[in-house]
PDB file of C-alpha atoms in Angstrom:
ATOM      1  CA  UNK F 113       3.015-191.173-151.826  1.00 57.00           C
ATOM      2  CA  UNK F 114       1.407-190.782-148.420  1.00 64.00           C
ATOM      3  CA  UNK F 115       2.092-193.557-145.954  1.00 88.00           C
ATOM      4  CA  UNK F 116      -1.552-194.092-145.076  1.00 93.00           C
ATOM      5  CA  UNK F 117      -4.268-193.191-147.551  1.00 94.00           C
ATOM      6  CA  UNK F 118      -8.016-193.192-147.112  1.00 96.00           C
ATOM      7  CA  UNK F 119     -11.070-192.493-149.241  1.00 93.00           C
ATOM      8  CA  UNK F 120     -11.237-188.707-149.568  1.00 91.00           C
ATOM      9  CA  UNK F 121     -14.932-188.427-148.687  1.00 89.00           C
ATOM     10  CA  UNK F 122     -17.124-186.980-147.449  1.00 95.00           C
ATOM     11  CA  UNK F 123     -19.668-189.763-147.429  1.00 96.00           C
ATOM     12  CA  UNK F 124     -23.292-188.699-147.064  1.00 97.00           C
ATOM     13  CA  UNK F 125     -25.572-191.664-146.462  1.00 97.00           C
ATOM     14  CA  UNK F 126     -29.157-192.166-145.253  1.00 97.00           C
ATOM     15  CA  UNK F 127     -29.888-193.778-141.917  1.00 98.00           C
ATOM     16  CA  UNK F 128     -29.839-197.544-142.173  1.00 98.00           C
ATOM     17  CA  UNK F 129     -27.341-197.627-145.031  1.00 98.00           C
ATOM     18  CA  UNK F 130     -24.230-199.746-145.101  1.00 98.00           C
ATOM     19  CA  UNK F 131     -21.039-197.789-145.604  1.00 97.00           C
ATOM     20  CA  UNK F 132     -17.504-199.016-146.291  1.00 97.00           C
ATOM     21  CA  UNK F 133     -14.263-197.202-145.624  1.00 97.00           C
ATOM     22  CA  UNK F 134     -11.017-198.150-147.316  1.00 96.00           C
ATOM     23  CA  UNK F 135      -7.458-197.573-146.217  1.00 97.00           C
ATOM     24  CA  UNK F 136      -4.109-198.498-147.740  1.00 96.00           C
ATOM     25  CA  UNK F 137      -0.678-198.281-146.151  1.00 94.00           C
ATOM     26  CA  UNK F 138       2.706-198.209-147.831  1.00 91.00           C
ATOM     27  CA  UNK F 139       5.075-199.482-145.155  1.00 85.00           C
ATOM     28  CA  UNK F 140       5.272-203.263-145.078  1.00 82.00           C
ATOM     29  CA  UNK F 141       6.833-203.046-141.600  1.00 80.00           C
ATOM     30  CA  UNK F 142       3.465-201.995-140.221  1.00 82.00           C
ATOM     31  CA  UNK F 143       2.451-204.195-137.333  1.00 83.00           C
ATOM     32  CA  UNK F 144      -0.750-203.042-135.692  1.00 90.00           C
ATOM     33  CA  UNK F 145      -3.823-201.465-137.193  1.00 94.00           C
ATOM     34  CA  UNK F 146      -6.681-199.473-135.746  1.00 96.00           C
ATOM     35  CA  UNK F 147      -9.775-197.514-136.619  1.00 98.00           C
ATOM     36  CA  UNK F 148     -10.573-194.384-134.646  1.00 98.00           C
ATOM     37  CA  UNK F 149     -13.524-192.052-134.864  1.00 98.00           C
ATOM     38  CA  UNK F 150     -13.231-188.352-134.241  1.00 97.00           C
ATOM     39  CA  UNK F 151     -16.139-186.018-133.674  1.00 96.00           C
ATOM     40  CA  UNK F 152     -15.800-182.368-134.621  1.00 93.00           C
ATOM     41  CA  UNK F 153     -13.410-180.539-132.274  1.00 91.00           C
ATOM     42  CA  UNK F 154     -13.005-183.603-130.071  1.00 94.00           C
ATOM     43  CA  UNK F 155     -10.230-186.119-129.536  1.00 96.00           C
ATOM     44  CA  UNK F 156      -9.913-189.338-131.566  1.00 97.00           C
ATOM     45  CA  UNK F 157     -11.503-192.330-129.847  1.00 97.00           C
ATOM     46  CA  UNK F 158     -10.568-195.933-130.476  1.00 96.00           C
ATOM     47  CA  UNK F 159     -13.286-197.691-132.436  1.00 97.00           C
ATOM     48  CA  UNK F 160     -11.578-201.013-132.904  1.00 96.00           C
ATOM     49  CA  UNK F 161      -8.286-202.752-133.438  1.00 94.00           C
ATOM     50  CA  UNK F 162      -7.954-204.671-136.697  1.00 94.00           C
ATOM     51  CA  UNK F 163      -6.734-208.248-136.694  1.00 88.00           C
ATOM     52  CA  UNK F 164      -5.516-210.414-139.543  1.00 87.00           C
ATOM     53  CA  UNK F 165      -8.479-212.745-139.200  1.00 87.00           C
ATOM     54  CA  UNK F 166     -10.928-209.861-139.361  1.00 88.00           C
ATOM     55  CA  UNK F 167     -13.078-208.827-136.438  1.00 93.00           C
ATOM     56  CA  UNK F 168     -16.571-207.645-135.719  1.00 94.00           C
ATOM     57  CA  UNK F 169     -18.060-205.509-132.985  1.00 94.00           C
ATOM     58  CA  UNK F 170     -21.811-205.147-133.320  1.00 96.00           C
ATOM     59  CA  UNK F 171     -22.528-203.185-136.490  1.00 97.00           C
ATOM     60  CA  UNK F 172     -18.841-202.662-137.225  1.00 97.00           C
ATOM     61  CA  UNK F 173     -16.595-205.070-139.122  1.00 97.00           C
ATOM     62  CA  UNK F 174     -12.900-204.553-139.792  1.00 97.00           C
ATOM     63  CA  UNK F 175     -10.758-206.461-142.263  1.00 96.00           C
ATOM     64  CA  UNK F 176      -7.025-206.550-142.882  1.00 95.00           C
ATOM     65  CA  UNK F 177      -5.236-207.808-145.982  1.00 94.00           C
ATOM     66  CA  UNK F 178      -1.503-207.748-145.310  1.00 92.00           C
ATOM     67  CA  UNK F 179      -0.563-208.912-148.798  1.00 92.00           C
ATOM     68  CA  UNK F 180      -2.410-205.981-150.365  1.00 93.00           C
ATOM     69  CA  UNK F 181      -1.617-203.636-147.458  1.00 94.00           C
ATOM     70  CA  UNK F 182      -5.268-202.786-147.216  1.00 95.00           C
ATOM     71  CA  UNK F 183      -7.634-202.226-144.293  1.00 96.00           C
ATOM     72  CA  UNK F 184     -11.377-201.767-144.374  1.00 97.00           C
ATOM     73  CA  UNK F 185     -14.179-200.784-142.036  1.00 98.00           C
ATOM     74  CA  UNK F 186     -17.812-201.643-142.683  1.00 98.00           C
ATOM     75  CA  UNK F 187     -20.652-200.006-140.802  1.00 98.00           C
ATOM     76  CA  UNK F 188     -24.041-201.674-141.141  1.00 98.00           C
ATOM     77  CA  UNK F 189     -27.402-200.088-140.351  1.00 98.00           C
ATOM     78  CA  UNK F 190     -25.803-196.678-139.899  1.00 98.00           C
ATOM     79  CA  UNK F 191     -27.160-194.340-137.209  1.00 98.00           C
ATOM     80  CA  UNK F 192     -27.169-190.559-136.984  1.00 98.00           C
ATOM     81  CA  UNK F 193     -24.671-190.914-134.133  1.00 97.00           C
ATOM     82  CA  UNK F 194     -22.176-192.577-136.497  1.00 98.00           C
ATOM     83  CA  UNK F 195     -21.568-189.189-138.128  1.00 98.00           C
ATOM     84  CA  UNK F 196     -17.885-188.452-137.525  1.00 98.00           C
ATOM     85  CA  UNK F 197     -14.490-188.591-139.184  1.00 97.00           C
ATOM     86  CA  UNK F 198     -12.990-192.083-139.333  1.00 98.00           C
ATOM     87  CA  UNK F 199      -9.227-192.351-139.029  1.00 97.00           C
ATOM     88  CA  UNK F 200      -7.164-195.309-140.167  1.00 97.00           C
ATOM     89  CA  UNK F 201      -4.093-195.650-137.940  1.00 95.00           C
ATOM     90  CA  UNK F 202      -1.081-197.875-138.463  1.00 93.00           C
ATOM     91  CA  UNK F 203       1.642-198.738-135.972  1.00 89.00           C
ATOM     92  CA  UNK F 204       4.944-198.999-137.826  1.00 82.00           C
ATOM     93  CA  UNK F 205       7.691-201.143-136.404  1.00 69.00           C
ATOM     94  CA  UNK F 206      10.605-199.246-137.896  1.00 57.00           C
ATOM     95  CA  UNK F 207       9.203-195.855-136.972  1.00 56.00           C
ATOM     96  CA  UNK F 208      10.064-196.155-133.317  1.00 57.00           C
ATOM     97  CA  UNK F 209       7.017-198.358-132.912  1.00 59.00           C
ATOM     98  CA  UNK F 210       4.945-195.289-133.542  1.00 79.00           C
ATOM     99  CA  UNK F 211       1.799-194.420-135.318  1.00 89.00           C
ATOM    100  CA  UNK F 212       0.989-193.099-138.751  1.00 90.00           C
ATOM    101  CA  UNK F 213      -2.446-191.551-139.147  1.00 93.00           C
ATOM    102  CA  UNK F 214      -4.505-191.444-142.283  1.00 94.00           C
ATOM    103  CA  UNK F 215      -6.133-188.132-143.221  1.00 93.00           C
ATOM    104  CA  UNK F 216      -9.563-189.412-142.246  1.00 95.00           C
ATOM    105  CA  UNK F 217     -12.850-189.862-144.068  1.00 97.00           C
ATOM    106  CA  UNK F 218     -15.817-187.828-142.968  1.00 97.00           C
ATOM    107  CA  UNK F 219     -19.189-189.536-142.679  1.00 98.00           C
ATOM    108  CA  UNK F 220     -22.529-187.789-142.409  1.00 97.00           C
ATOM    109  CA  UNK F 221     -25.549-189.992-141.754  1.00 98.00           C
ATOM    110  CA  UNK F 222     -28.687-188.183-142.811  1.00 97.00           C
ATOM    111  CA  UNK F 223     -32.226-188.635-141.442  1.00 95.00           C
TER     112      UNK F 223
ATOM    113  CA  UNK D1249     -11.465-197.524-118.852  1.00 70.00           C
ATOM    114  CA  UNK D1250      -8.238-195.656-119.506  1.00 70.00           C
ATOM    115  CA  UNK D1251      -8.372-192.071-118.474  1.00 91.00           C
ATOM    116  CA  UNK D1252      -6.003-189.497-119.964  1.00 96.00           C
ATOM    117  CA  UNK D1253      -6.524-186.049-118.527  1.00 96.00           C
ATOM    118  CA  UNK D1254      -5.226-182.814-119.959  1.00 96.00           C
ATOM    119  CA  UNK D1255      -5.070-179.908-117.579  1.00 89.00           C
ATOM    120  CA  UNK D1256      -6.788-177.295-119.739  1.00 91.00           C
ATOM    121  CA  UNK D1257      -9.417-177.499-122.438  1.00 93.00           C
ATOM    122  CA  UNK D1258      -8.804-173.988-123.756  1.00 96.00           C
ATOM    123  CA  UNK D1259      -5.817-171.699-123.329  1.00 97.00           C
ATOM    124  CA  UNK D1260      -5.049-168.244-124.652  1.00 97.00           C
ATOM    125  CA  UNK D1261      -1.448-167.063-124.379  1.00 97.00           C
ATOM    126  CA  UNK D1262       0.596-164.188-125.690  1.00 97.00           C
ATOM    127  CA  UNK D1263       3.525-164.430-128.064  1.00 98.00           C
ATOM    128  CA  UNK D1264       6.759-165.060-126.168  1.00 97.00           C
ATOM    129  CA  UNK D1265       5.145-166.596-123.099  1.00 97.00           C
ATOM    130  CA  UNK D1266       6.333-169.923-121.739  1.00 97.00           C
ATOM    131  CA  UNK D1267       3.439-172.379-121.838  1.00 97.00           C
ATOM    132  CA  UNK D1268       3.012-175.630-119.942  1.00 97.00           C
ATOM    133  CA  UNK D1269       0.548-178.293-121.058  1.00 97.00           C
ATOM    134  CA  UNK D1270       0.039-181.083-118.568  1.00 97.00           C
ATOM    135  CA  UNK D1271      -1.152-184.620-119.185  1.00 97.00           C
ATOM    136  CA  UNK D1272      -1.850-187.373-116.661  1.00 97.00           C
ATOM    137  CA  UNK D1273      -2.872-190.973-117.271  1.00 96.00           C
ATOM    138  CA  UNK D1274      -4.196-193.327-114.626  1.00 93.00           C
ATOM    139  CA  UNK D1275      -3.503-196.758-116.145  1.00 91.00           C
ATOM    140  CA  UNK D1276       0.219-197.209-115.530  1.00 92.00           C
ATOM    141  CA  UNK D1277       0.945-196.925-119.255  1.00 93.00           C
ATOM    142  CA  UNK D1278       4.575-197.061-120.313  1.00 91.00           C
ATOM    143  CA  UNK D1279       4.407-194.818-123.343  1.00 92.00           C
ATOM    144  CA  UNK D1280       3.092-191.279-123.664  1.00 95.00           C
ATOM    145  CA  UNK D1281       2.820-188.966-126.648  1.00 95.00           C
ATOM    146  CA  UNK D1282       2.148-185.379-127.588  1.00 97.00           C
ATOM    147  CA  UNK D1283       0.525-184.553-130.928  1.00 96.00           C
ATOM    148  CA  UNK D1284      -0.815-181.427-132.504  1.00 97.00           C
ATOM    149  CA  UNK D1285      -3.691-181.431-134.949  1.00 96.00           C
ATOM    150  CA  UNK D1286      -4.286-178.765-137.550  1.00 95.00           C
ATOM    151  CA  UNK D1287      -6.873-178.612-140.337  1.00 90.00           C
ATOM    152  CA  UNK D1288      -5.547-180.215-143.498  1.00 86.00           C
ATOM    153  CA  UNK D1289      -2.395-181.479-141.770  1.00 88.00           C
ATOM    154  CA  UNK D1290      -3.807-184.206-139.567  1.00 88.00           C
ATOM    155  CA  UNK D1291      -2.086-185.375-136.406  1.00 92.00           C
ATOM    156  CA  UNK D1292       1.630-184.711-136.136  1.00 92.00           C
ATOM    157  CA  UNK D1293       3.879-186.164-133.469  1.00 92.00           C
ATOM    158  CA  UNK D1294       5.816-183.639-131.397  1.00 95.00           C
ATOM    159  CA  UNK D1295       7.502-185.795-128.750  1.00 95.00           C
ATOM    160  CA  UNK D1296       7.052-189.171-127.154  1.00 93.00           C
ATOM    161  CA  UNK D1297       8.328-190.975-124.106  1.00 94.00           C
ATOM    162  CA  UNK D1298       8.826-194.696-123.615  1.00 90.00           C
ATOM    163  CA  UNK D1299       9.430-194.467-119.886  1.00 90.00           C
ATOM    164  CA  UNK D1300      10.137-192.122-117.012  1.00 94.00           C
ATOM    165  CA  UNK D1301      12.833-189.568-117.818  1.00 92.00           C
ATOM    166  CA  UNK D1302      13.027-190.826-121.412  1.00 92.00           C
ATOM    167  CA  UNK D1303      12.027-188.705-124.365  1.00 94.00           C
ATOM    168  CA  UNK D1304      12.318-188.910-128.119  1.00 92.00           C
ATOM    169  CA  UNK D1305      11.705-186.282-130.772  1.00 93.00           C
ATOM    170  CA  UNK D1306       8.825-186.781-133.095  1.00 91.00           C
ATOM    171  CA  UNK D1307       8.271-185.185-136.479  1.00 90.00           C
ATOM    172  CA  UNK D1308       7.939-181.561-135.356  1.00 94.00           C
ATOM    173  CA  UNK D1309       9.853-180.990-132.089  1.00 96.00           C
ATOM    174  CA  UNK D1310      11.123-177.486-132.893  1.00 96.00           C
ATOM    175  CA  UNK D1311       9.935-174.923-130.376  1.00 97.00           C
ATOM    176  CA  UNK D1312       8.832-177.575-127.887  1.00 98.00           C
ATOM    177  CA  UNK D1313      10.330-179.531-125.022  1.00 97.00           C
ATOM    178  CA  UNK D1314       8.913-182.210-122.736  1.00 97.00           C
ATOM    179  CA  UNK D1315       9.314-183.551-119.247  1.00 97.00           C
ATOM    180  CA  UNK D1316       8.475-186.954-117.803  1.00 97.00           C
ATOM    181  CA  UNK D1317       9.520-187.073-114.162  1.00 96.00           C
ATOM    182  CA  UNK D1318       6.770-189.492-113.121  1.00 96.00           C
ATOM    183  CA  UNK D1319       5.296-192.364-115.077  1.00 95.00           C
ATOM    184  CA  UNK D1320       1.779-190.968-115.072  1.00 96.00           C
ATOM    185  CA  UNK D1321       2.630-187.424-116.127  1.00 97.00           C
ATOM    186  CA  UNK D1322       3.966-186.060-119.403  1.00 97.00           C
ATOM    187  CA  UNK D1323       4.327-182.310-119.815  1.00 97.00           C
ATOM    188  CA  UNK D1324       4.714-180.338-123.025  1.00 98.00           C
ATOM    189  CA  UNK D1325       6.489-177.002-122.825  1.00 98.00           C
ATOM    190  CA  UNK D1326       6.406-174.228-125.365  1.00 97.00           C
ATOM    191  CA  UNK D1327       9.559-172.320-124.538  1.00 94.00           C
ATOM    192  CA  UNK D1328       8.463-169.084-126.224  1.00 97.00           C
ATOM    193  CA  UNK D1329       5.016-169.321-127.707  1.00 97.00           C
ATOM    194  CA  UNK D1330       4.516-168.152-131.272  1.00 98.00           C
ATOM    195  CA  UNK D1331       1.358-167.636-133.316  1.00 97.00           C
ATOM    196  CA  UNK D1332       2.164-170.665-135.500  1.00 97.00           C
ATOM    197  CA  UNK D1333       1.809-172.814-132.397  1.00 98.00           C
ATOM    198  CA  UNK D1334      -1.890-172.059-132.256  1.00 98.00           C
ATOM    199  CA  UNK D1335      -3.366-175.531-132.531  1.00 97.00           C
ATOM    200  CA  UNK D1336      -5.201-178.414-130.892  1.00 97.00           C
ATOM    201  CA  UNK D1337      -2.768-180.344-128.675  1.00 98.00           C
ATOM    202  CA  UNK D1338      -3.525-183.970-127.938  1.00 98.00           C
ATOM    203  CA  UNK D1339      -1.843-186.120-125.336  1.00 97.00           C
ATOM    204  CA  UNK D1340      -2.054-189.898-125.640  1.00 96.00           C
ATOM    205  CA  UNK D1341      -0.794-192.965-123.848  1.00 95.00           C
ATOM    206  CA  UNK D1342      -0.528-196.668-124.574  1.00 92.00           C
ATOM    207  CA  UNK D1343       0.252-199.674-122.460  1.00 88.00           C
ATOM    208  CA  UNK D1344       3.082-201.133-124.544  1.00 82.00           C
ATOM    209  CA  UNK D1345       4.281-201.154-128.153  1.00 79.00           C
ATOM    210  CA  UNK D1346       1.591-202.511-130.429  1.00 82.00           C
ATOM    211  CA  UNK D1347      -1.325-201.568-128.196  1.00 88.00           C
ATOM    212  CA  UNK D1348      -3.668-198.735-129.212  1.00 91.00           C
ATOM    213  CA  UNK D1349      -3.396-195.101-128.244  1.00 93.00           C
ATOM    214  CA  UNK D1350      -5.783-193.530-125.782  1.00 95.00           C
ATOM    215  CA  UNK D1351      -6.192-189.792-126.139  1.00 97.00           C
ATOM    216  CA  UNK D1352      -6.915-187.021-123.697  1.00 97.00           C
ATOM    217  CA  UNK D1353      -9.688-184.602-124.604  1.00 95.00           C
ATOM    218  CA  UNK D1354      -7.281-182.066-126.029  1.00 96.00           C
ATOM    219  CA  UNK D1355      -6.131-178.534-125.307  1.00 97.00           C
ATOM    220  CA  UNK D1356      -7.065-175.885-127.805  1.00 97.00           C
ATOM    221  CA  UNK D1357      -4.266-173.308-127.564  1.00 98.00           C
ATOM    222  CA  UNK D1358      -4.479-169.869-129.099  1.00 98.00           C
ATOM    223  CA  UNK D1359      -1.354-167.703-129.207  1.00 98.00           C
ATOM    224  CA  UNK D1360      -2.018-164.044-129.896  1.00 97.00           C
TER     225      UNK D1360
END
C-alpha cells in the first residue's frame, strides 16, 4: 500500500465548479500536512498547510481528519488558472522528519 | 518570500561527466533537500541536510553526492553522469522540522 494516496484523476471541470480532492496517508506518525500545486514542467508550489481545525484561504479549504488519516482540499468557483496537478504532502516524524509525496491529481478547468 | 535559486534551468551533459547542481536559499533555512522527479515515479529524495556540513542519504542516493559548506548553499554532484540520471532535479529548503518545503524552479538535466 502506498504511503500517501490521492484520487487518480484527471478531473475535468467547467469554470465556476466546486472540486474536491481527497488524500489518505498510512503512517500514523505523520505530523504535518500540506497541499502543493504543480504546473506542467514547473516546481511544486505551496498552496496551503493543513491544520487539525481545518483552514480556509479564499476559495480554498483544507480539512484534516487524523482519526481517519484523511486530508481534503476543496476549491470553490474554480478558475482556468487553477488547472494544475495537486500534490498531497505529509511530513512523517519517524522518517527523519521528512516528506512523503502523493502521486498528485491533475485538474483541468475548462472554459 | 523565500527564494530558492538553482543555478541552471537546463543542462545537457555527456555520459561519464562530473556534474554539479547548485542551490542557494536566502532565508537562513536550516534544512535543505535534493529531489528528482520523473514521470510516473513522483518526487524521490536523493539527499538532505539538516545543517552545515551535515548530510543524510535519502531514498535514492546511489550515483550522487552532496556538499553543504555554507548554510545557504547545497550542492548535488553526479560523480559520473549516466543516461538514467536524466531527470528534473528539484532543490528545496525549509526553516525547521514541521515547516513546509520551498522549492527552487528546478534543473532539467539531460545526459546523452
